[in-house]
Amino acid sequence: MLDKVLVATTNRGKLREFREIFSQYGIEIISLDDMEQKISVEEDRKTFLENAVKKAKTYGDFYNMPVIAEDAGLEVEALGGYPGVYSARFYSIDFGGKEEINRDKDEANINKLLRLLKDKKNRKARFVSIVVFYSPENTGIWTEGYCYGTIAEKPVGDKGFGYDPIFIPEGYNRTMAQLEPEEKNRISHRGKAVRKLIEILNKLSFQI
Ligand code: IMP
């Protein structure tokens, strides 16, 4: 029986969404901020899956408890899949010139993306979430979730986090940052990946 799991993140937006998605299953979610002993894991791999596996294994073995680790990001078609695994620090990488931080990193990332897409007709993009569950000496599982959409001309909305203010999900005329949390979780890459994971854990009799 799984009653407590460490979600290996310090990203508050992500953590809030994991808690919301798991709330109906009665599993306690703790985060890296709750752990007394701190270790850091560099996300230096070239794919979402490799980064997520690295985080899950390192934290799971260190704290000796079940871990869920996610690596997520935004892939923009006209930019050949960038920012991709660099989504969190897109503002600072060489691709397309660096961007100054005025308010916060999310805003700098968004400004850079809008600058690179200026005058581009193709604004197709997708959010990707790769979720890894790792239980030391027991099992390792990974799932994926995608959310397709387009990049808006300017940021709108104050919900969610990251690139949400400029992402318009397919079938909507509002940005992800204008959606209520339940609605975002229903259609989001993260919601889809986590629900797949829960289905598999149930089949493996983890009894969520
Ligand atoms: P990670 O912590 O390495 O997975 O970084 C993910 C980065 O991708 C975040 O810092 C955001 O910039 C972006 N991202 C991932 N998921 C979302 C989402 O649901 N909405 C908006 N941005 C996201």
PDB file of C-alpha atoms and ligand atoms in Angstrom:
ATOM      1  CA  MET A   1       0.000   0.000   0.000  1.00  0.00           C
ATOM      2  CA  LEU A   2       1.405   3.346  -1.048  1.00  0.00           C
ATOM      3  CA  ASP A   3       0.586   6.017   1.519  1.00  0.00           C
ATOM      4  CA  LYS A   4       3.425   8.511   1.184  1.00  0.00           C
ATOM      5  CA  VAL A   5       5.470   9.559  -1.805  1.00  0.00           C
ATOM      6  CA  LEU A   6       8.199  12.141  -2.337  1.00  0.00           C
ATOM      7  CA  VAL A   7       7.617  14.362  -5.357  1.00  0.00           C
ATOM      8  CA  ALA A   8      11.139  15.347  -6.327  1.00  0.00           C
ATOM      9  CA  THR A   9      10.670  19.024  -7.050  1.00  0.00           C
ATOM     10  CA  THR A  10      10.940  22.426  -5.421  1.00  0.00           C
ATOM     11  CA  ASN A  11       8.878  24.072  -8.173  1.00  0.00           C
ATOM     12  CA  ARG A  12       5.792  25.340  -6.333  1.00  0.00           C
ATOM     13  CA  GLY A  13       3.562  25.400  -9.399  1.00  0.00           C
ATOM     14  CA  LYS A  14       4.373  21.789 -10.214  1.00  0.00           C
ATOM     15  CA  LEU A  15       4.021  20.658  -6.632  1.00  0.00           C
ATOM     16  CA  ARG A  16       0.610  22.304  -6.276  1.00  0.00           C
ATOM     17  CA  GLU A  17      -0.586  20.482  -9.385  1.00  0.00           C
ATOM     18  CA  PHE A  18       0.762  17.099  -8.189  1.00  0.00           C
ATOM     19  CA  ARG A  19      -1.061  17.626  -4.877  1.00  0.00           C
ATOM     20  CA  GLU A  20      -4.297  18.549  -6.676  1.00  0.00           C
ATOM     21  CA  ILE A  21      -4.120  15.550  -9.012  1.00  0.00           C
ATOM     22  CA  PHE A  22      -3.330  13.124  -6.170  1.00  0.00           C
ATOM     23  CA  SER A  23      -5.791  14.662  -3.686  1.00  0.00           C
ATOM     24  CA  GLN A  24      -8.571  12.153  -4.459  1.00  0.00           C
ATOM     25  CA  TYR A  25      -6.320   9.145  -3.788  1.00  0.00           C
ATOM     26  CA  GLY A  26      -5.457   9.812  -0.138  1.00  0.00           C
ATOM     27  CA  ILE A  27      -1.724   9.664  -0.665  1.00  0.00           C
ATOM     28  CA  GLU A  28       0.471  12.052   1.271  1.00  0.00           C
ATOM     29  CA  ILE A  29       2.711  14.048  -1.036  1.00  0.00           C
ATOM     30  CA  ILE A  30       5.895  15.444   0.408  1.00  0.00           C
ATOM     31  CA  SER A  31       8.436  17.529  -1.472  1.00  0.00           C
ATOM     32  CA  LEU A  32      12.167  18.160  -1.383  1.00  0.00           C
ATOM     33  CA  ASP A  33      11.501  21.205   0.817  1.00  0.00           C
ATOM     34  CA  ASP A  34      10.208  18.811   3.533  1.00  0.00           C
ATOM     35  CA  MET A  35      13.450  16.807   3.640  1.00  0.00           C
ATOM     36  CA  GLU A  36      15.941  17.731   6.340  1.00  0.00           C
ATOM     37  CA  GLN A  37      19.005  16.461   4.551  1.00  0.00           C
ATOM     38  CA  LYS A  38      19.437  18.189   1.206  1.00  0.00           C
ATOM     39  CA  ILE A  39      21.086  16.893  -1.944  1.00  0.00           C
ATOM     40  CA  SER A  40      20.946  18.444  -5.377  1.00  0.00           C
ATOM     41  CA  VAL A  41      20.720  16.685  -8.707  1.00  0.00           C
ATOM     42  CA  GLU A  42      21.776  18.437 -11.870  1.00  0.00           C
ATOM     43  CA  GLU A  43      19.350  18.083 -14.777  1.00  0.00           C
ATOM     44  CA  ASP A  44      22.122  17.801 -17.337  1.00  0.00           C
ATOM     45  CA  ARG A  45      20.788  15.080 -19.672  1.00  0.00           C
ATOM     46  CA  LYS A  46      19.626  15.503 -23.247  1.00  0.00           C
ATOM     47  CA  THR A  47      16.145  14.001 -22.859  1.00  0.00           C
ATOM     48  CA  PHE A  48      13.228  14.444 -20.457  1.00  0.00           C
ATOM     49  CA  LEU A  49      13.266  10.722 -19.671  1.00  0.00           C
ATOM     50  CA  GLU A  50      16.955  10.596 -18.761  1.00  0.00           C
ATOM     51  CA  ASN A  51      16.607  13.643 -16.492  1.00  0.00           C
ATOM     52  CA  ALA A  52      13.514  12.232 -14.785  1.00  0.00           C
ATOM     53  CA  VAL A  53      15.133   8.801 -14.258  1.00  0.00           C
ATOM     54  CA  LYS A  54      18.264  10.448 -12.850  1.00  0.00           C
ATOM     55  CA  LYS A  55      16.216  12.492 -10.349  1.00  0.00           C
ATOM     56  CA  ALA A  56      13.985   9.567  -9.321  1.00  0.00           C
ATOM     57  CA  LYS A  57      16.870   7.126  -8.764  1.00  0.00           C
ATOM     58  CA  THR A  58      19.145   9.580  -6.985  1.00  0.00           C
ATOM     59  CA  TYR A  59      16.495  10.857  -4.540  1.00  0.00           C
ATOM     60  CA  GLY A  60      14.858   7.428  -4.111  1.00  0.00           C
ATOM     61  CA  ASP A  61      18.137   5.742  -3.190  1.00  0.00           C
ATOM     62  CA  PHE A  62      19.257   8.616  -0.973  1.00  0.00           C
ATOM     63  CA  TYR A  63      16.019   8.951   1.042  1.00  0.00           C
ATOM     64  CA  ASN A  64      15.121   5.271   0.658  1.00  0.00           C
ATOM     65  CA  MET A  65      11.493   5.928  -0.127  1.00  0.00           C
ATOM     66  CA  PRO A  66       9.162   5.924  -3.170  1.00  0.00           C
ATOM     67  CA  VAL A  67       9.750   8.915  -5.409  1.00  0.00           C
ATOM     68  CA  ILE A  68       7.913  10.529  -8.276  1.00  0.00           C
ATOM     69  CA  ALA A  69      10.138  12.655 -10.472  1.00  0.00           C
ATOM     70  CA  GLU A  70       8.976  14.610 -13.464  1.00  0.00           C
ATOM     71  CA  ASP A  71      10.846  16.311 -16.238  1.00  0.00           C
ATOM     72  CA  ALA A  72       8.613  18.568 -18.285  1.00  0.00           C
ATOM     73  CA  GLY A  73       8.856  21.314 -20.826  1.00  0.00           C
ATOM     74  CA  LEU A  74       7.537  23.077 -23.869  1.00  0.00           C
ATOM     75  CA  GLU A  75       8.443  22.051 -27.432  1.00  0.00           C
ATOM     76  CA  VAL A  76       7.874  24.657 -30.148  1.00  0.00           C
ATOM     77  CA  GLU A  77       7.684  23.362 -33.705  1.00  0.00           C
ATOM     78  CA  ALA A  78       9.131  26.453 -35.438  1.00  0.00           C
ATOM     79  CA  LEU A  79      12.148  26.314 -33.070  1.00  0.00           C
ATOM     80  CA  GLY A  80      12.932  22.672 -33.850  1.00  0.00           C
ATOM     81  CA  GLY A  81      11.607  21.516 -30.469  1.00  0.00           C
ATOM     82  CA  TYR A  82      13.292  24.203 -28.317  1.00  0.00           C
ATOM     83  CA  PRO A  83      13.098  25.131 -25.448  1.00  0.00           C
ATOM     84  CA  GLY A  84      12.499  21.397 -24.693  1.00  0.00           C
ATOM     85  CA  VAL A  85      14.717  20.143 -21.875  1.00  0.00           C
ATOM     86  CA  TYR A  86      15.998  23.721 -21.463  1.00  0.00           C
ATOM     87  CA  SER A  87      12.500  25.106 -20.718  1.00  0.00           C
ATOM     88  CA  ALA A  88      13.246  26.125 -17.121  1.00  0.00           C
ATOM     89  CA  ARG A  89      16.383  28.075 -18.061  1.00  0.00           C
ATOM     90  CA  PHE A  90      15.654  28.991 -21.689  1.00  0.00           C
ATOM     91  CA  TYR A  91      16.337  32.696 -20.973  1.00  0.00           C
ATOM     92  CA  SER A  92      19.972  31.906 -20.166  1.00  0.00           C
ATOM     93  CA  ILE A  93      21.086  29.520 -22.922  1.00  0.00           C
ATOM     94  CA  ASP A  94      22.958  30.502 -26.076  1.00  0.00           C
ATOM     95  CA  PHE A  95      20.137  29.472 -28.440  1.00  0.00           C
ATOM     96  CA  GLY A  96      18.583  32.692 -29.805  1.00  0.00           C
ATOM     97  CA  GLY A  97      20.499  35.075 -27.533  1.00  0.00           C
ATOM     98  CA  LYS A  98      20.221  35.496 -23.765  1.00  0.00           C
ATOM     99  CA  GLU A  99      17.395  37.375 -22.067  1.00  0.00           C
ATOM    100  CA  GLU A 100      17.684  39.617 -19.006  1.00  0.00           C
ATOM    101  CA  ILE A 101      15.631  38.817 -15.917  1.00  0.00           C
ATOM    102  CA  ASN A 102      13.543  41.843 -14.928  1.00  0.00           C
ATOM    103  CA  ARG A 103      10.853  40.295 -12.755  1.00  0.00           C
ATOM    104  CA  ASP A 104      11.405  36.528 -12.714  1.00  0.00           C
ATOM    105  CA  LYS A 105      12.683  33.615 -14.800  1.00  0.00           C
ATOM    106  CA  ASP A 106       9.232  32.659 -16.112  1.00  0.00           C
ATOM    107  CA  GLU A 107       8.785  36.157 -17.534  1.00  0.00           C
ATOM    108  CA  ALA A 108      12.285  36.150 -19.080  1.00  0.00           C
ATOM    109  CA  ASN A 109      11.615  32.734 -20.689  1.00  0.00           C
ATOM    110  CA  ILE A 110       8.320  33.988 -22.121  1.00  0.00           C
ATOM    111  CA  ASN A 111       9.872  37.216 -23.455  1.00  0.00           C
ATOM    112  CA  LYS A 112      12.598  35.247 -25.210  1.00  0.00           C
ATOM    113  CA  LEU A 113      10.157  32.808 -26.769  1.00  0.00           C
ATOM    114  CA  LEU A 114       7.876  35.602 -28.027  1.00  0.00           C
ATOM    115  CA  ARG A 115      10.905  37.418 -29.456  1.00  0.00           C
ATOM    116  CA  LEU A 116      12.028  34.285 -31.352  1.00  0.00           C
ATOM    117  CA  LEU A 117       8.517  33.664 -32.670  1.00  0.00           C
ATOM    118  CA  LYS A 118       7.937  37.268 -33.772  1.00  0.00           C
ATOM    119  CA  ASP A 119       6.529  37.223 -37.338  1.00  0.00           C
ATOM    120  CA  LYS A 120       6.519  33.394 -37.381  1.00  0.00           C
ATOM    121  CA  LYS A 121       3.292  31.953 -38.813  1.00  0.00           C
ATOM    122  CA  ASN A 122       3.778  28.475 -37.360  1.00  0.00           C
ATOM    123  CA  ARG A 123       3.057  28.832 -33.631  1.00  0.00           C
ATOM    124  CA  LYS A 124       2.346  25.147 -32.921  1.00  0.00           C
ATOM    125  CA  ALA A 125       3.709  23.787 -29.646  1.00  0.00           C
ATOM    126  CA  ARG A 126       3.201  21.034 -27.125  1.00  0.00           C
ATOM    127  CA  PHE A 127       3.822  20.569 -23.432  1.00  0.00           C
ATOM    128  CA  VAL A 128       5.557  17.309 -22.532  1.00  0.00           C
ATOM    129  CA  SER A 129       5.584  15.581 -19.160  1.00  0.00           C
ATOM    130  CA  ILE A 130       7.625  12.490 -18.431  1.00  0.00           C
ATOM    131  CA  VAL A 131       6.878  11.070 -15.018  1.00  0.00           C
ATOM    132  CA  VAL A 132       9.019   8.415 -13.350  1.00  0.00           C
ATOM    133  CA  PHE A 133       7.939   6.464 -10.273  1.00  0.00           C
ATOM    134  CA  TYR A 134      10.787   4.711  -8.489  1.00  0.00           C
ATOM    135  CA  SER A 135      10.481   2.567  -5.409  1.00  0.00           C
ATOM    136  CA  PRO A 136      13.920   1.372  -4.225  1.00  0.00           C
ATOM    137  CA  GLU A 137      14.350  -2.426  -4.463  1.00  0.00           C
ATOM    138  CA  ASN A 138      10.864  -2.704  -5.891  1.00  0.00           C
ATOM    139  CA  THR A 139       9.942  -1.136  -9.182  1.00  0.00           C
ATOM    140  CA  GLY A 140      10.476   1.644 -11.688  1.00  0.00           C
ATOM    141  CA  ILE A 141       7.787   2.892 -14.080  1.00  0.00           C
ATOM    142  CA  TRP A 142       7.571   5.797 -16.454  1.00  0.00           C
ATOM    143  CA  THR A 143       4.675   7.427 -18.272  1.00  0.00           C
ATOM    144  CA  GLU A 144       4.281  10.343 -20.649  1.00  0.00           C
ATOM    145  CA  GLY A 145       1.651  12.980 -21.287  1.00  0.00           C
ATOM    146  CA  TYR A 146       1.276  15.626 -23.977  1.00  0.00           C
ATOM    147  CA  CYS A 147      -0.834  18.735 -24.371  1.00  0.00           C
ATOM    148  CA  TYR A 148      -0.985  20.275 -27.850  1.00  0.00           C
ATOM    149  CA  GLY A 149      -1.667  23.917 -28.647  1.00  0.00           C
ATOM    150  CA  THR A 150      -0.325  27.183 -30.027  1.00  0.00           C
ATOM    151  CA  ILE A 151       1.744  30.068 -28.712  1.00  0.00           C
ATOM    152  CA  ALA A 152      -0.219  33.306 -28.152  1.00  0.00           C
ATOM    153  CA  GLU A 153       0.981  36.740 -29.340  1.00  0.00           C
ATOM    154  CA  LYS A 154       1.181  38.051 -25.766  1.00  0.00           C
ATOM    155  CA  PRO A 155       0.865  36.702 -22.201  1.00  0.00           C
ATOM    156  CA  VAL A 156      -2.654  36.549 -20.736  1.00  0.00           C
ATOM    157  CA  GLY A 157      -3.861  35.143 -17.396  1.00  0.00           C
ATOM    158  CA  ASP A 158      -2.396  34.736 -13.922  1.00  0.00           C
ATOM    159  CA  LYS A 159      -3.096  31.104 -13.003  1.00  0.00           C
ATOM    160  CA  GLY A 160      -0.728  28.167 -13.446  1.00  0.00           C
ATOM    161  CA  PHE A 161       3.008  28.801 -13.882  1.00  0.00           C
ATOM    162  CA  GLY A 162       5.847  28.838 -16.403  1.00  0.00           C
ATOM    163  CA  TYR A 163       4.734  29.245 -20.006  1.00  0.00           C
ATOM    164  CA  ASP A 164       1.002  28.938 -19.207  1.00  0.00           C
ATOM    165  CA  PRO A 165       0.217  32.623 -20.013  1.00  0.00           C
ATOM    166  CA  ILE A 166       1.300  32.142 -23.652  1.00  0.00           C
ATOM    167  CA  PHE A 167       0.014  28.601 -24.303  1.00  0.00           C
ATOM    168  CA  ILE A 168      -3.421  28.216 -25.892  1.00  0.00           C
ATOM    169  CA  PRO A 169      -4.502  24.560 -25.669  1.00  0.00           C
ATOM    170  CA  GLU A 170      -6.094  23.022 -28.761  1.00  0.00           C
ATOM    171  CA  GLY A 171      -9.871  23.618 -28.787  1.00  0.00           C
ATOM    172  CA  TYR A 172      -9.652  26.676 -26.477  1.00  0.00           C
ATOM    173  CA  ASN A 173      -9.543  30.406 -27.117  1.00  0.00           C
ATOM    174  CA  ARG A 174      -8.001  31.113 -23.733  1.00  0.00           C
ATOM    175  CA  THR A 175      -4.491  30.538 -22.447  1.00  0.00           C
ATOM    176  CA  MET A 176      -3.626  27.806 -19.965  1.00  0.00           C
ATOM    177  CA  ALA A 177      -3.114  30.586 -17.365  1.00  0.00           C
ATOM    178  CA  GLN A 178      -6.812  31.528 -17.689  1.00  0.00           C
ATOM    179  CA  LEU A 179      -8.065  28.011 -16.903  1.00  0.00           C
ATOM    180  CA  GLU A 180      -9.210  26.927 -13.449  1.00  0.00           C
ATOM    181  CA  PRO A 181      -6.803  24.415 -11.854  1.00  0.00           C
ATOM    182  CA  GLU A 182      -9.235  21.466 -12.300  1.00  0.00           C
ATOM    183  CA  GLU A 183      -9.598  22.286 -15.983  1.00  0.00           C
ATOM    184  CA  LYS A 184      -5.831  22.552 -16.529  1.00  0.00           C
ATOM    185  CA  ASN A 185      -5.242  19.261 -14.686  1.00  0.00           C
ATOM    186  CA  ARG A 186      -7.894  17.560 -16.817  1.00  0.00           C
ATOM    187  CA  ILE A 187      -6.195  18.421 -20.122  1.00  0.00           C
ATOM    188  CA  SER A 188      -2.566  18.973 -19.145  1.00  0.00           C
ATOM    189  CA  HIS A 189       0.485  16.897 -20.016  1.00  0.00           C
ATOM    190  CA  ARG A 190       1.087  16.417 -16.262  1.00  0.00           C
ATOM    191  CA  GLY A 191      -2.489  15.337 -15.522  1.00  0.00           C
ATOM    192  CA  LYS A 192      -2.374  12.780 -18.336  1.00  0.00           C
ATOM    193  CA  ALA A 193       1.008  11.339 -17.341  1.00  0.00           C
ATOM    194  CA  VAL A 194       0.078  11.093 -13.651  1.00  0.00           C
ATOM    195  CA  ARG A 195      -3.290   9.425 -14.343  1.00  0.00           C
ATOM    196  CA  LYS A 196      -1.523   6.828 -16.524  1.00  0.00           C
ATOM    197  CA  LEU A 197       0.939   6.200 -13.712  1.00  0.00           C
ATOM    198  CA  ILE A 198      -1.870   5.707 -11.173  1.00  0.00           C
ATOM    199  CA  GLU A 199      -3.543   3.201 -13.497  1.00  0.00           C
ATOM    200  CA  ILE A 200      -0.322   1.173 -13.770  1.00  0.00           C
ATOM    201  CA  LEU A 201       0.378   1.318 -10.021  1.00  0.00           C
ATOM    202  CA  ASN A 202      -3.121   0.023  -9.373  1.00  0.00           C
ATOM    203  CA  LYS A 203      -2.550  -2.882 -11.744  1.00  0.00           C
ATOM    204  CA  LEU A 204       0.690  -3.672  -9.940  1.00  0.00           C
ATOM    205  CA  SER A 205      -1.382  -3.771  -6.727  1.00  0.00           C
ATOM    206  CA  PHE A 206       0.138  -0.701  -5.150  1.00  0.00           C
ATOM    207  CA  GLN A 207      -3.545  -0.025  -4.366  1.00  0.00           C
ATOM    208  CA  ILE A 208      -3.749   3.680  -4.835  1.00  0.00           C
TER     209      ILE A 208
HETATM  210  P1  IMP B   1      11.624  21.012 -14.963  1.00  0.00           P
HETATM  211  O1  IMP B   1      11.459  21.406 -13.531  1.00  0.00           O
HETATM  212  O2  IMP B   1      13.008  20.771 -15.402  1.00  0.00           O
HETATM  213  O3  IMP B   1      10.692  19.908 -15.342  1.00  0.00           O
HETATM  214  O4  IMP B   1      11.239  22.323 -15.765  1.00  0.00           O
HETATM  215  C1  IMP B   1      10.065  22.466 -16.352  1.00  0.00           C
HETATM  216  C2  IMP B   1       9.941  23.851 -16.943  1.00  0.00           C
HETATM  217  O5  IMP B   1       9.090  23.730 -18.080  1.00  0.00           O
HETATM  218  C3  IMP B   1       9.241  24.801 -15.976  1.00  0.00           C
HETATM  219  O6  IMP B   1      10.141  25.599 -15.271  1.00  0.00           O
HETATM  220  C4  IMP B   1       8.356  25.610 -16.909  1.00  0.00           C
HETATM  221  O7  IMP B   1       9.090  26.678 -17.436  1.00  0.00           O
HETATM  222  C5  IMP B   1       8.042  24.647 -18.035  1.00  0.00           C
HETATM  223  N1  IMP B   1       6.790  23.903 -17.752  1.00  0.00           N
HETATM  224  C6  IMP B   1       6.642  22.594 -17.412  1.00  0.00           C
HETATM  225  N2  IMP B   1       5.362  22.288 -17.194  1.00  0.00           N
HETATM  226  C7  IMP B   1       4.671  23.429 -17.366  1.00  0.00           C
HETATM  227  C8  IMP B   1       3.288  23.742 -17.245  1.00  0.00           C
HETATM  228  O8  IMP B   1       2.430  22.935 -16.881  1.00  0.00           O
HETATM  229  N3  IMP B   1       2.978  25.005 -17.545  1.00  0.00           N
HETATM  230  C9  IMP B   1       3.886  25.934 -17.933  1.00  0.00           C
HETATM  231  N4  IMP B   1       5.175  25.709 -18.021  1.00  0.00           N
HETATM  232  C10 IMP B   1       5.573  24.457 -17.737  1.00  0.00           C
END
